[in-house]
C-alpha cells in the first residue's frame, strides 16, 4: 500500500481527496500547511506528496525546495486555474507533475498511479530479470543505474526526480536520434494523461541545470527547435 501525503489548507479538499484515495487503496496522511508536513517528512517520508502551492506558514514552493534537499520522491503540485507562472516554476524547482484546480479527482488518481508505476519501473525489476531498461547504461561520461535510481556524470552523482530520470534515460538510450516532445510525453506520462509542450521543456531545463551542477560544460542534451531533443554522446 503506497502512502500519499496530501498537503492543502482547504479542509474540504483534504477530506474529499483523502476519502477518494483511501477508497482506491492508498494510505493517506493529511496536513493543512507546509510546516506541519515538513515536520512529519523529517521523521518519515511518504511514497509521494501532493502539494498545494499557496498555504500559510510555509507554501508549497518552499516545502518542495526543502524536500528536494533530502529526497527525490514524486511530487504533484495543485495549482490555481490561471496561474501558469506557478506551474512552470514548480516544475523547474523539481515537481514531477501538476494538476489545476478545480480538478477531477479521477484525473488526480490517474496522475498519482502513473508516477508510482514509473517510479517502480525504474527502481526494481518485479520478475527478477534484467530488462534492457533495468540494466546499467553507460554513454560516454554518463552512467545510469535504474535499479538504484542512480545517475552519475564524470563520476559525480546527480540526484534526479522520477520524471527527470525517465526523460534522460529515453534520450540517452539512442544517442544522436531525435525524440519529439510527444515521444517524451509518452515516456513520462500515461496515454490518458495530457501534458503540454511547456511541461516537457520545463523538465528538460531542470534536468540540464542538475547535470551542469556536476559539470558546468555539460551540453549533451541538444534542443532542436520545433522538433524535440537529442542526446549527443560525449
Coordinates of N, CA and C in Angstrom, one line a residue:
X1 N 0.8 -1.2 0.0 CA 0.0 0.0 0.0 C 0.9 1.2 0.0
X2 N 0.7 2.1 -1.0 CA 1.5 3.3 -1.1 C 1.0 4.4 -0.2
X3 N 1.9 5.1 0.5 CA 1.5 6.2 1.4 C 1.6 7.5 0.7
X4 N 0.5 8.3 0.6 CA 0.4 9.6 -0.1 C 0.2 10.6 1.0
X5 N 1.1 11.7 0.9 CA 0.9 12.9 1.8 C 0.1 13.9 1.0
X6 N -1.0 14.4 1.5 CA -1.8 15.4 0.9 C -1.7 16.7 1.7
X7 N -1.2 17.8 1.1 CA -0.9 19.0 1.9 C -1.7 20.1 1.2
X8 N -2.7 20.7 2.0 CA -3.5 21.7 1.4 C -4.2 22.4 2.6
X9 N -4.4 23.7 2.5 CA -5.1 24.4 3.6 C -6.6 24.4 3.5
X10 N -7.1 23.8 2.4 CA -8.5 23.7 2.2 C -9.0 22.4 2.8
X11 N -9.7 22.5 3.9 CA -10.1 21.3 4.6 C -11.1 20.4 3.7
X12 N -11.9 21.1 2.9 CA -12.8 20.3 2.0 C -12.0 19.4 1.0
X13 N -10.9 20.0 0.5 CA -10.1 19.2 -0.4 C -9.4 18.1 0.4
X14 N -8.9 18.4 1.6 CA -8.2 17.3 2.4 C -9.2 16.2 2.6
X15 N -10.4 16.5 3.0 CA -11.4 15.5 3.3 C -11.8 14.7 2.1
X16 N -12.2 15.4 1.0 CA -12.8 14.7 -0.1 C -11.7 13.9 -0.9
X17 N -10.5 14.5 -1.1 CA -9.5 13.8 -1.8 C -8.9 12.6 -1.0
X18 N -8.8 12.8 0.3 CA -8.3 11.7 1.1 C -9.3 10.5 1.1
X19 N -10.6 10.8 1.1 CA -11.5 9.7 1.0 C -11.5 9.0 -0.3
X20 N -11.3 9.7 -1.4 CA -11.1 9.1 -2.7 C -9.9 8.2 -2.8
X21 N -8.8 8.7 -2.3 CA -7.5 8.0 -2.4 C -7.6 6.7 -1.5
X22 N -8.2 6.8 -0.3 CA -8.3 5.7 0.5 C -9.2 4.6 -0.1
X23 N -10.2 5.1 -0.8 CA -11.1 4.1 -1.5 C -10.4 3.4 -2.6
X24 N -9.3 4.1 -3.2 CA -8.5 3.5 -4.2 C -7.4 2.6 -3.7
X25 N -7.3 2.5 -2.4 CA -6.3 1.6 -1.8 C -5.1 2.2 -1.3
X26 N -5.0 3.6 -1.2 CA -3.8 4.3 -0.7 C -4.0 4.6 0.7
X27 N -2.8 4.6 1.4 CA -2.8 5.2 2.8 C -2.5 6.7 2.7
X28 N -3.3 7.5 3.3 CA -3.2 8.9 3.2 C -2.9 9.6 4.5
X29 N -2.0 10.6 4.4 CA -1.7 11.5 5.5 C -2.0 12.9 5.1
X30 N -2.7 13.6 5.9 CA -3.1 15.0 5.5 C -2.5 16.0 6.4
X31 N -2.2 17.2 5.8 CA -1.6 18.3 6.5 C -2.2 19.6 6.0
X32 N -2.4 20.6 6.9 CA -3.1 21.8 6.4 C -2.1 22.9 6.2
X33 N -0.8 22.7 6.3 CA 0.2 23.7 6.0 C 1.5 23.0 5.7
X34 N 2.4 23.8 5.1 CA 3.7 23.2 4.7 C 4.6 22.8 5.8
X35 N 4.6 23.7 6.9 CA 5.4 23.4 8.0 C 5.1 22.1 8.7
X36 N 3.8 21.9 8.9 CA 3.3 20.6 9.5 C 3.8 19.4 8.7
X37 N 3.7 19.5 7.4 CA 4.1 18.5 6.5 C 5.6 18.2 6.6
X38 N 6.4 19.3 6.6 CA 7.8 19.2 6.7 C 8.3 18.5 8.0
X39 N 7.6 18.9 9.1 CA 8.0 18.3 10.4 C 7.7 16.8 10.3
X40 N 6.7 16.3 9.7 CA 6.4 14.9 9.5 C 7.4 14.3 8.6
X41 N 7.7 14.9 7.5 CA 8.6 14.4 6.5 C 10.0 14.2 7.1
X42 N 10.4 15.0 8.0 CA 11.7 14.9 8.6 C 11.8 13.7 9.5
X43 N 10.7 13.1 9.9 CA 10.7 11.9 10.6 C 10.6 10.7 9.7
X44 N 9.7 10.7 8.8 CA 9.5 9.6 7.8 C 8.8 10.1 6.6
X45 N 9.4 9.8 5.4 CA 8.9 10.2 4.2 C 7.8 9.3 3.6
X46 N 6.8 9.9 3.0 CA 5.8 9.1 2.3 C 6.3 8.6 1.0
X47 N 5.5 7.9 0.2 CA 5.9 7.4 -1.1 C 5.7 8.5 -2.1
X48 N 4.8 9.5 -1.9 CA 4.5 10.6 -2.8 C 3.9 11.7 -2.0
X49 N 4.0 12.9 -2.5 CA 3.4 14.1 -1.9 C 2.6 14.8 -3.0
X50 N 1.4 15.2 -2.6 CA 0.5 16.1 -3.4 C 0.4 17.4 -2.6
X51 N 1.0 18.5 -3.2 CA 1.1 19.8 -2.5 C 0.3 20.9 -3.1
X52 N -0.4 21.6 -2.3 CA -1.0 22.9 -2.8 C 0.2 23.9 -2.8
X53 N 0.1 24.9 -3.6 CA 1.2 25.9 -3.6 C 1.0 27.0 -2.6
X54 N -0.2 27.6 -2.5 CA -0.4 28.7 -1.6 C -1.0 28.2 -0.3
X55 N -0.2 28.2 0.7 CA -0.6 27.8 2.1 C 0.0 28.7 3.1
X56 N -0.5 28.7 4.3 CA 0.0 29.5 5.4 C 1.3 28.8 6.0
X57 N 2.0 29.6 6.7 CA 3.3 29.2 7.4 C 4.4 28.8 6.5
X58 N 4.2 27.9 5.6 CA 5.1 27.5 4.6 C 4.4 27.1 3.3
X59 N 4.6 27.8 2.2 CA 3.9 27.4 1.0 C 4.5 26.2 0.3
X60 N 3.8 25.8 -0.8 CA 4.3 24.6 -1.4 C 5.6 24.7 -2.1
X61 N 5.9 25.8 -2.6 CA 7.2 26.0 -3.3 C 8.4 25.9 -2.3
X62 N 8.2 26.5 -1.1 CA 9.3 26.4 -0.1 C 9.4 25.0 0.4
X63 N 8.2 24.3 0.6 CA 8.2 23.0 1.1 C 9.0 22.1 0.1
X64 N 8.7 22.3 -1.2 CA 9.3 21.4 -2.3 C 10.8 21.7 -2.2
X65 N 11.3 22.9 -2.1 CA 12.7 23.2 -2.1 C 13.4 22.5 -0.9
X66 N 12.8 22.5 0.2 CA 13.4 21.9 1.4 C 13.3 20.3 1.2
X67 N 12.3 19.9 0.6 CA 12.1 18.4 0.4 C 13.2 17.9 -0.6
X68 N 13.5 18.7 -1.6 CA 14.4 18.2 -2.6 C 15.9 18.2 -2.1
X69 N 16.1 18.8 -1.0 CA 17.4 18.7 -0.3 C 17.7 17.4 0.2
X70 N 16.6 16.6 0.4 CA 16.8 15.3 1.1 C 16.2 14.1 0.3
X71 N 15.3 14.4 -0.7 CA 14.6 13.3 -1.3 C 14.2 13.7 -2.7
X72 N 14.1 12.7 -3.6 CA 13.6 12.9 -5.0 C 12.3 12.1 -5.1
X73 N 11.6 11.9 -4.1 CA 10.3 11.2 -4.2 C 9.3 12.0 -5.1
X74 N 8.4 11.3 -5.7 CA 7.5 12.0 -6.6 C 6.6 13.1 -5.9
X75 N 6.5 14.2 -6.6 CA 5.7 15.3 -6.1 C 4.7 15.8 -7.2
X76 N 3.5 16.0 -6.9 CA 2.5 16.6 -7.7 C 2.0 17.9 -7.1
X77 N 2.0 19.0 -7.9 CA 1.5 20.3 -7.4 C 0.1 20.5 -7.7
X78 N -0.7 21.1 -6.8 CA -2.0 21.6 -7.1 C -1.9 23.1 -7.4
X79 N -2.3 23.5 -8.5 CA -2.1 24.9 -8.9 C -3.4 25.6 -9.2
X80 N -3.4 26.9 -9.0 CA -4.6 27.7 -9.4 C -4.9 27.6 -10.8
X81 N -6.2 27.8 -11.2 CA -6.6 27.6 -12.5 C -5.9 28.4 -13.6
X82 N -5.6 29.7 -13.2 CA -5.0 30.6 -14.2 C -3.5 31.0 -14.0
X83 N -2.9 30.3 -13.0 CA -1.6 30.7 -12.6 C -0.5 29.8 -13.3
X84 N -0.2 30.2 -14.5 CA 0.8 29.4 -15.3 C 2.2 29.6 -14.7
X85 N 2.5 30.8 -14.1 CA 3.8 31.0 -13.5 C 4.1 30.0 -12.5
X86 N 3.1 29.7 -11.6 CA 3.3 28.7 -10.6 C 3.6 27.3 -11.2
X87 N 2.9 27.0 -12.2 CA 3.1 25.7 -12.9 C 4.5 25.5 -13.4
X88 N 5.0 26.5 -14.1 CA 6.3 26.4 -14.7 C 7.4 26.5 -13.6
X89 N 7.2 27.4 -12.6 CA 8.2 27.5 -11.5 C 8.3 26.2 -10.7
X90 N 7.1 25.6 -10.5 CA 7.1 24.4 -9.7 C 7.8 23.2 -10.4
X91 N 7.6 23.1 -11.7 CA 8.3 22.1 -12.5 C 9.8 22.3 -12.5
X92 N 10.2 23.6 -12.6 CA 11.6 23.9 -12.6 C 12.3 23.7 -11.3
X93 N 11.5 23.7 -10.2 CA 12.1 23.5 -8.9 C 12.1 22.0 -8.6
X94 N 11.5 21.2 -9.4 CA 11.6 19.8 -9.2 C 10.4 19.0 -9.0
X95 N 9.2 19.6 -9.2 CA 7.9 18.8 -9.1 C 7.9 17.9 -10.4
X96 N 7.2 16.8 -10.2 CA 7.1 15.8 -11.3 C 5.9 16.1 -12.2
X97 N 4.9 16.8 -11.6 CA 3.6 17.0 -12.4 C 2.8 18.0 -11.7
X98 N 1.8 18.5 -12.3 CA 0.9 19.5 -11.7 C -0.6 19.2 -12.1
X99 N -1.5 19.5 -11.3 CA -3.0 19.4 -11.6 C -3.6 20.7 -11.3
X100 N -4.4 21.3 -12.2 CA -5.0 22.6 -12.0 C -6.3 22.4 -11.2
X101 N -6.5 23.4 -10.3 CA -7.8 23.5 -9.5 C -8.7 24.3 -10.4
X102 N -10.0 24.0 -10.3 CA -10.6 22.8 -9.8 C -10.3 21.6 -10.6
X103 N -10.1 20.5 -10.0 CA -9.7 19.3 -10.7 C -10.6 18.1 -10.5
X104 N -10.5 17.2 -11.5 CA -11.2 15.9 -11.4 C -10.4 15.0 -10.4
X105 N -11.1 14.5 -9.4 CA -10.4 13.6 -8.5 C -9.9 12.3 -9.3
X106 N -10.7 11.9 -10.3 CA -10.2 10.8 -11.1 C -8.9 11.1 -11.8
X107 N -8.8 12.3 -12.3 CA -7.6 12.7 -13.0 C -6.4 12.7 -12.0
X108 N -6.6 13.2 -10.8 CA -5.5 13.2 -9.8 C -5.1 11.8 -9.5
X109 N -6.1 10.9 -9.3 CA -5.7 9.5 -9.1 C -4.9 8.9 -10.2
X110 N -5.3 9.2 -11.4 CA -4.5 8.7 -12.6 C -3.1 9.2 -12.6
X111 N -2.9 10.5 -12.3 CA -1.6 11.1 -12.3 C -0.7 10.4 -11.2
X112 N -1.4 10.2 -10.0 CA -0.6 9.5 -8.9 C -0.2 8.1 -9.3
X113 N -1.1 7.4 -9.9 CA -0.8 6.0 -10.2 C 0.3 6.0 -11.3
X114 N 0.2 6.9 -12.3 CA 1.2 6.9 -13.3 C 2.6 7.2 -12.8
X115 N 2.7 8.1 -11.9 CA 4.0 8.4 -11.3 C 4.6 7.2 -10.5
X116 N 3.7 6.6 -9.7 CA 4.1 5.5 -8.9 C 4.5 4.3 -9.7
X117 N 3.8 4.1 -10.8 CA 4.2 3.0 -11.7 C 5.6 3.2 -12.3
X118 N 5.8 4.5 -12.7 CA 7.1 4.8 -13.3 C 8.3 4.7 -12.3
X119 N 8.0 5.1 -11.1 CA 9.0 5.0 -10.0 C 9.3 3.6 -9.8
X120 N 8.3 2.7 -9.7 CA 8.6 1.3 -9.5 C 9.3 0.7 -10.7
X121 N 9.0 1.1 -11.9 CA 9.6 0.6 -13.1 C 11.1 0.8 -13.1
X122 N 11.5 2.0 -12.6 CA 13.0 2.3 -12.7 C 13.7 2.0 -11.4
X123 N 13.1 1.5 -10.4 CA 13.8 1.2 -9.2 C 13.8 -0.3 -8.8
X124 N 13.0 -1.1 -9.6 CA 13.0 -2.5 -9.3 C 12.6 -3.3 -10.5
X125 N 13.0 -4.5 -10.5 CA 12.6 -5.5 -11.6 C 11.7 -6.5 -11.0
X126 N 10.4 -6.4 -11.2 CA 9.5 -7.2 -10.4 C 9.6 -8.7 -10.7
X127 N 10.2 -9.1 -11.8 CA 10.3 -10.5 -12.1 C 11.7 -11.1 -11.8
X128 N 12.6 -10.2 -11.4 CA 13.9 -10.6 -11.0 C 14.9 -10.8 -12.2
X129 N 14.4 -10.4 -13.4 CA 15.3 -10.5 -14.6 C 15.6 -9.1 -15.1
X130 N 16.7 -8.9 -15.6 CA 17.2 -7.5 -16.0 C 16.7 -7.2 -17.5
X131 N 15.6 -6.4 -17.6 CA 15.2 -6.0 -18.9 C 16.1 -4.9 -19.4
X132 N 16.1 -4.6 -20.7 CA 17.0 -3.5 -21.2 C 16.9 -2.3 -20.4
X133 N 15.7 -1.9 -19.9 CA 15.5 -0.7 -19.2 C 16.1 -0.7 -17.8
X134 N 16.3 -2.0 -17.3 CA 16.7 -2.2 -15.9 C 18.3 -2.3 -15.8
X135 N 18.9 -2.5 -17.0 CA 20.4 -2.6 -17.0 C 21.1 -1.3 -16.8
X136 N 22.3 -1.4 -16.2 CA 23.1 -0.2 -16.1 C 23.5 0.3 -17.5
X137 N 23.3 1.6 -17.8 CA 23.6 2.2 -19.1 C 24.7 3.2 -19.0
X138 N 25.7 3.0 -19.8 CA 26.8 4.0 -19.9 C 26.9 4.6 -21.3
X139 N 26.9 5.9 -21.3 CA 27.0 6.6 -22.6 C 28.1 7.7 -22.4
X140 N 29.3 7.4 -22.7 CA 30.4 8.4 -22.5 C 30.6 8.7 -21.1
X141 N 30.4 9.9 -20.7 CA 30.5 10.3 -19.3 C 29.3 10.0 -18.4
X142 N 28.3 9.6 -19.0 CA 27.0 9.3 -18.3 C 26.9 7.8 -17.9
X143 N 26.5 7.6 -16.6 CA 26.2 6.3 -16.1 C 24.8 6.3 -15.4
X144 N 23.9 5.4 -15.8 CA 22.6 5.4 -15.2 C 22.3 3.9 -14.7
X145 N 21.9 3.8 -13.5 CA 21.6 2.5 -12.9 C 20.1 2.6 -12.4
X146 N 19.2 2.1 -13.3 CA 17.8 2.1 -13.0 C 17.4 1.4 -11.7
X147 N 18.0 0.3 -11.4 CA 17.6 -0.4 -10.2 C 17.9 0.3 -8.9
X148 N 18.9 1.2 -9.0 CA 19.2 2.0 -7.8 C 18.8 3.5 -8.0
X149 N 18.2 3.8 -9.1 CA 17.8 5.2 -9.4 C 19.0 6.1 -9.2
X150 N 20.1 5.6 -9.8 CA 21.4 6.4 -9.6 C 21.9 6.9 -10.9
X151 N 22.3 8.1 -10.9 CA 22.9 8.8 -12.1 C 24.2 9.4 -11.7
X152 N 25.2 9.3 -12.6 CA 26.5 10.0 -12.4 C 27.0 10.5 -13.7
X153 N 27.7 11.6 -13.6 CA 28.3 12.3 -14.8 C 29.7 12.5 -14.4
X154 N 30.7 12.0 -15.2 CA 32.1 12.1 -14.9 C 32.4 11.7 -13.5
X155 N 31.7 10.6 -13.0 CA 31.9 10.1 -11.7 C 31.2 10.9 -10.6
X156 N 30.5 12.0 -10.9 CA 29.9 12.8 -9.9 C 28.4 12.4 -9.9
X157 N 27.8 12.1 -8.7 CA 26.4 11.7 -8.6 C 25.5 12.9 -8.8
X158 N 24.4 12.6 -9.5 CA 23.4 13.6 -9.8 C 22.1 13.1 -9.4
X159 N 21.4 13.8 -8.5 CA 20.1 13.4 -8.0 C 18.9 13.9 -8.9
X160 N 18.2 12.9 -9.4 CA 17.1 13.3 -10.4 C 15.8 12.8 -9.8
X161 N 14.7 13.5 -10.2 CA 13.3 13.1 -9.9 C 13.0 11.9 -10.8
X162 N 11.9 11.3 -10.5 CA 11.4 10.2 -11.4 C 11.3 10.6 -12.8
X163 N 10.6 11.7 -13.0 CA 10.4 12.2 -14.4 C 11.7 12.6 -15.1
X164 N 12.6 13.3 -14.4 CA 13.8 13.6 -15.0 C 14.7 12.4 -15.4
X165 N 14.6 11.4 -14.5 CA 15.4 10.2 -14.8 C 14.8 9.5 -16.1
X166 N 13.5 9.4 -16.2 CA 12.9 8.8 -17.3 C 13.2 9.5 -18.6
X167 N 13.2 10.8 -18.6 CA 13.5 11.6 -19.8 C 14.9 11.5 -20.2
X168 N 15.8 11.5 -19.3 CA 17.3 11.4 -19.6 C 17.5 9.9 -20.1
X169 N 16.9 9.0 -19.5 CA 17.1 7.6 -20.0 C 16.6 7.4 -21.4
X170 N 15.4 8.0 -21.7 CA 14.9 7.9 -23.1 C 15.8 8.5 -24.1
X171 N 16.3 9.7 -23.8 CA 17.2 10.4 -24.7 C 18.5 9.7 -24.9
X172 N 19.1 9.2 -23.8 CA 20.5 8.6 -23.8 C 20.5 7.2 -24.4
X173 N 19.3 6.5 -24.4 CA 19.3 5.2 -25.0 C 19.7 5.1 -26.4
X174 N 19.4 6.2 -27.2 CA 19.8 6.2 -28.6 C 20.4 7.5 -28.9
X175 N 21.7 7.7 -28.6 CA 22.4 8.9 -28.9 C 22.4 9.3 -30.3
X176 N 22.2 10.6 -30.6 CA 22.1 11.0 -32.0 C 20.8 11.0 -32.6
X177 N 19.8 10.3 -32.0 CA 18.5 10.2 -32.5 C 17.6 11.3 -31.8
X178 N 16.7 11.9 -32.6 CA 15.8 12.9 -32.0 C 14.6 12.3 -31.4
X179 N 14.2 12.8 -30.2 CA 13.0 12.5 -29.6 C 12.1 13.7 -29.6
X180 N 10.9 13.6 -30.2 CA 10.0 14.7 -30.2 C 9.4 14.8 -28.8
X181 N 8.8 16.0 -28.5 CA 8.1 16.2 -27.2 C 7.0 15.2 -27.0
X182 N 6.3 14.9 -28.0 CA 5.2 13.8 -27.9 C 5.8 12.5 -27.5
X183 N 6.9 12.1 -28.0 CA 7.6 10.9 -27.6 C 8.0 10.9 -26.2
X184 N 8.5 12.0 -25.8 CA 9.0 12.2 -24.4 C 7.8 12.2 -23.4
X185 N 6.7 12.8 -23.9 CA 5.5 12.7 -23.1 C 5.0 11.3 -22.8
X186 N 5.1 10.5 -23.9 CA 4.7 9.1 -23.7 C 5.6 8.3 -22.7
X187 N 6.9 8.7 -22.7 CA 7.8 8.1 -21.7 C 7.4 8.4 -20.3
X188 N 7.1 9.7 -20.0 CA 6.9 10.2 -18.7 C 5.5 10.1 -18.2
X189 N 4.5 10.0 -19.1 CA 3.1 10.0 -18.7 C 2.3 8.9 -19.4
X190 N 1.2 8.5 -18.7 CA 0.3 7.6 -19.3 C -0.4 8.2 -20.5
X191 N -0.9 7.3 -21.4 CA -1.5 7.8 -22.6 C -2.7 8.7 -22.3
X192 N -3.4 8.4 -21.2 CA -4.7 9.1 -20.9 C -4.4 10.4 -20.2
X193 N -3.1 10.7 -19.9 CA -2.8 11.9 -19.2 C -2.2 12.9 -20.2
X194 N -2.8 14.0 -20.4 CA -2.3 15.0 -21.3 C -1.5 16.1 -20.6
X195 N -0.3 16.4 -21.2 CA 0.5 17.5 -20.7 C 0.9 18.3 -21.9
X196 N 1.2 19.5 -21.8 CA 1.6 20.3 -22.9 C 3.1 20.4 -23.1
X197 N 3.5 21.0 -24.2 CA 5.0 21.1 -24.5 C 5.7 21.8 -23.4
X198 N 5.1 22.8 -22.8 CA 5.8 23.6 -21.8 C 6.3 22.7 -20.6
X199 N 5.4 21.7 -20.3 CA 5.8 20.8 -19.2 C 7.1 20.0 -19.5
X200 N 7.2 19.5 -20.7 CA 8.4 18.8 -21.1 C 9.6 19.7 -21.1
X201 N 9.4 20.9 -21.7 CA 10.5 21.9 -21.7 C 11.0 22.2 -20.3
X202 N 10.1 22.4 -19.4 CA 10.5 22.7 -18.0 C 11.3 21.6 -17.3
X203 N 10.8 20.4 -17.6 CA 11.6 19.2 -17.0 C 13.0 19.2 -17.6
X204 N 13.1 19.4 -18.9 CA 14.4 19.4 -19.6 C 15.3 20.5 -19.1
X205 N 14.8 21.6 -18.8 CA 15.6 22.8 -18.3 C 16.1 22.4 -16.9
X206 N 15.2 21.8 -16.1 CA 15.6 21.4 -14.8 C 16.7 20.3 -14.8
X207 N 16.5 19.4 -15.8 CA 17.5 18.3 -15.9 C 18.9 18.8 -16.3
X208 N 18.9 19.8 -17.3 CA 20.1 20.4 -17.7 C 20.8 21.1 -16.5
X209 N 20.0 21.8 -15.8 CA 20.6 22.5 -14.6 C 21.3 21.6 -13.6
X210 N 20.6 20.4 -13.4 CA 21.2 19.5 -12.5 C 22.5 18.9 -13.0
X211 N 22.5 18.5 -14.3 CA 23.7 18.0 -14.9 C 24.8 19.0 -14.9
X212 N 24.5 20.2 -15.1 CA 25.5 21.3 -15.1 C 26.1 21.6 -13.7
X213 N 25.3 21.1 -12.7 CA 25.9 21.3 -11.3 C 27.0 20.3 -11.1
X214 N 27.0 19.2 -11.9 CA 28.2 18.3 -11.8 C 29.3 18.6 -12.8
X215 N 28.9 19.3 -13.9 CA 29.8 19.7 -14.9 C 29.3 21.0 -15.6
X216 N 29.9 22.1 -15.4 CA 29.4 23.4 -15.9 C 29.4 23.4 -17.5
X217 N 30.2 22.5 -18.1 CA 30.3 22.4 -19.5 C 29.3 21.3 -20.1
X218 N 28.5 20.8 -19.3 CA 27.5 19.8 -19.8 C 26.7 20.3 -21.0
X219 N 26.7 19.6 -22.1 CA 26.0 20.1 -23.3 C 25.5 18.9 -24.1
X220 N 25.3 17.7 -23.4 CA 24.9 16.5 -24.1 C 23.5 16.5 -24.6
X221 N 22.6 17.3 -24.0 CA 21.2 17.4 -24.4 C 21.0 18.6 -25.3
X222 N 20.7 18.3 -26.6 CA 20.6 19.4 -27.6 C 19.1 19.6 -27.9
X223 N 18.8 20.9 -28.0 CA 17.4 21.3 -28.4 C 17.4 21.5 -29.9
X224 N 16.4 20.9 -30.6 CA 16.2 21.1 -32.0 C 14.8 21.8 -32.1
X225 N 14.9 23.1 -32.2 CA 13.7 23.9 -32.1 C 12.6 23.5 -33.1
X226 N 11.4 23.3 -32.5 CA 10.3 22.9 -33.3 C 10.2 21.4 -33.6
X227 N 11.3 20.7 -33.1 CA 11.3 19.2 -33.4 C 11.3 18.5 -32.1
X228 N 12.3 18.7 -31.2 CA 12.4 18.0 -30.0 C 13.8 18.1 -29.4
X229 N 14.3 17.0 -28.9 CA 15.6 17.0 -28.2 C 16.4 15.8 -28.6
X230 N 17.7 15.9 -28.5 CA 18.6 14.8 -28.9 C 19.8 14.7 -27.9
X231 N 20.2 13.5 -27.6 CA 21.3 13.3 -26.7 C 22.5 13.0 -27.6
X232 N 23.6 13.8 -27.4 CA 24.8 13.6 -28.1 C 25.9 13.1 -27.2
X233 N 26.4 11.9 -27.5 CA 27.3 11.2 -26.6 C 28.7 11.9 -26.6
X234 N 29.2 12.2 -25.4 CA 30.4 12.9 -25.3 C 31.6 12.0 -24.9

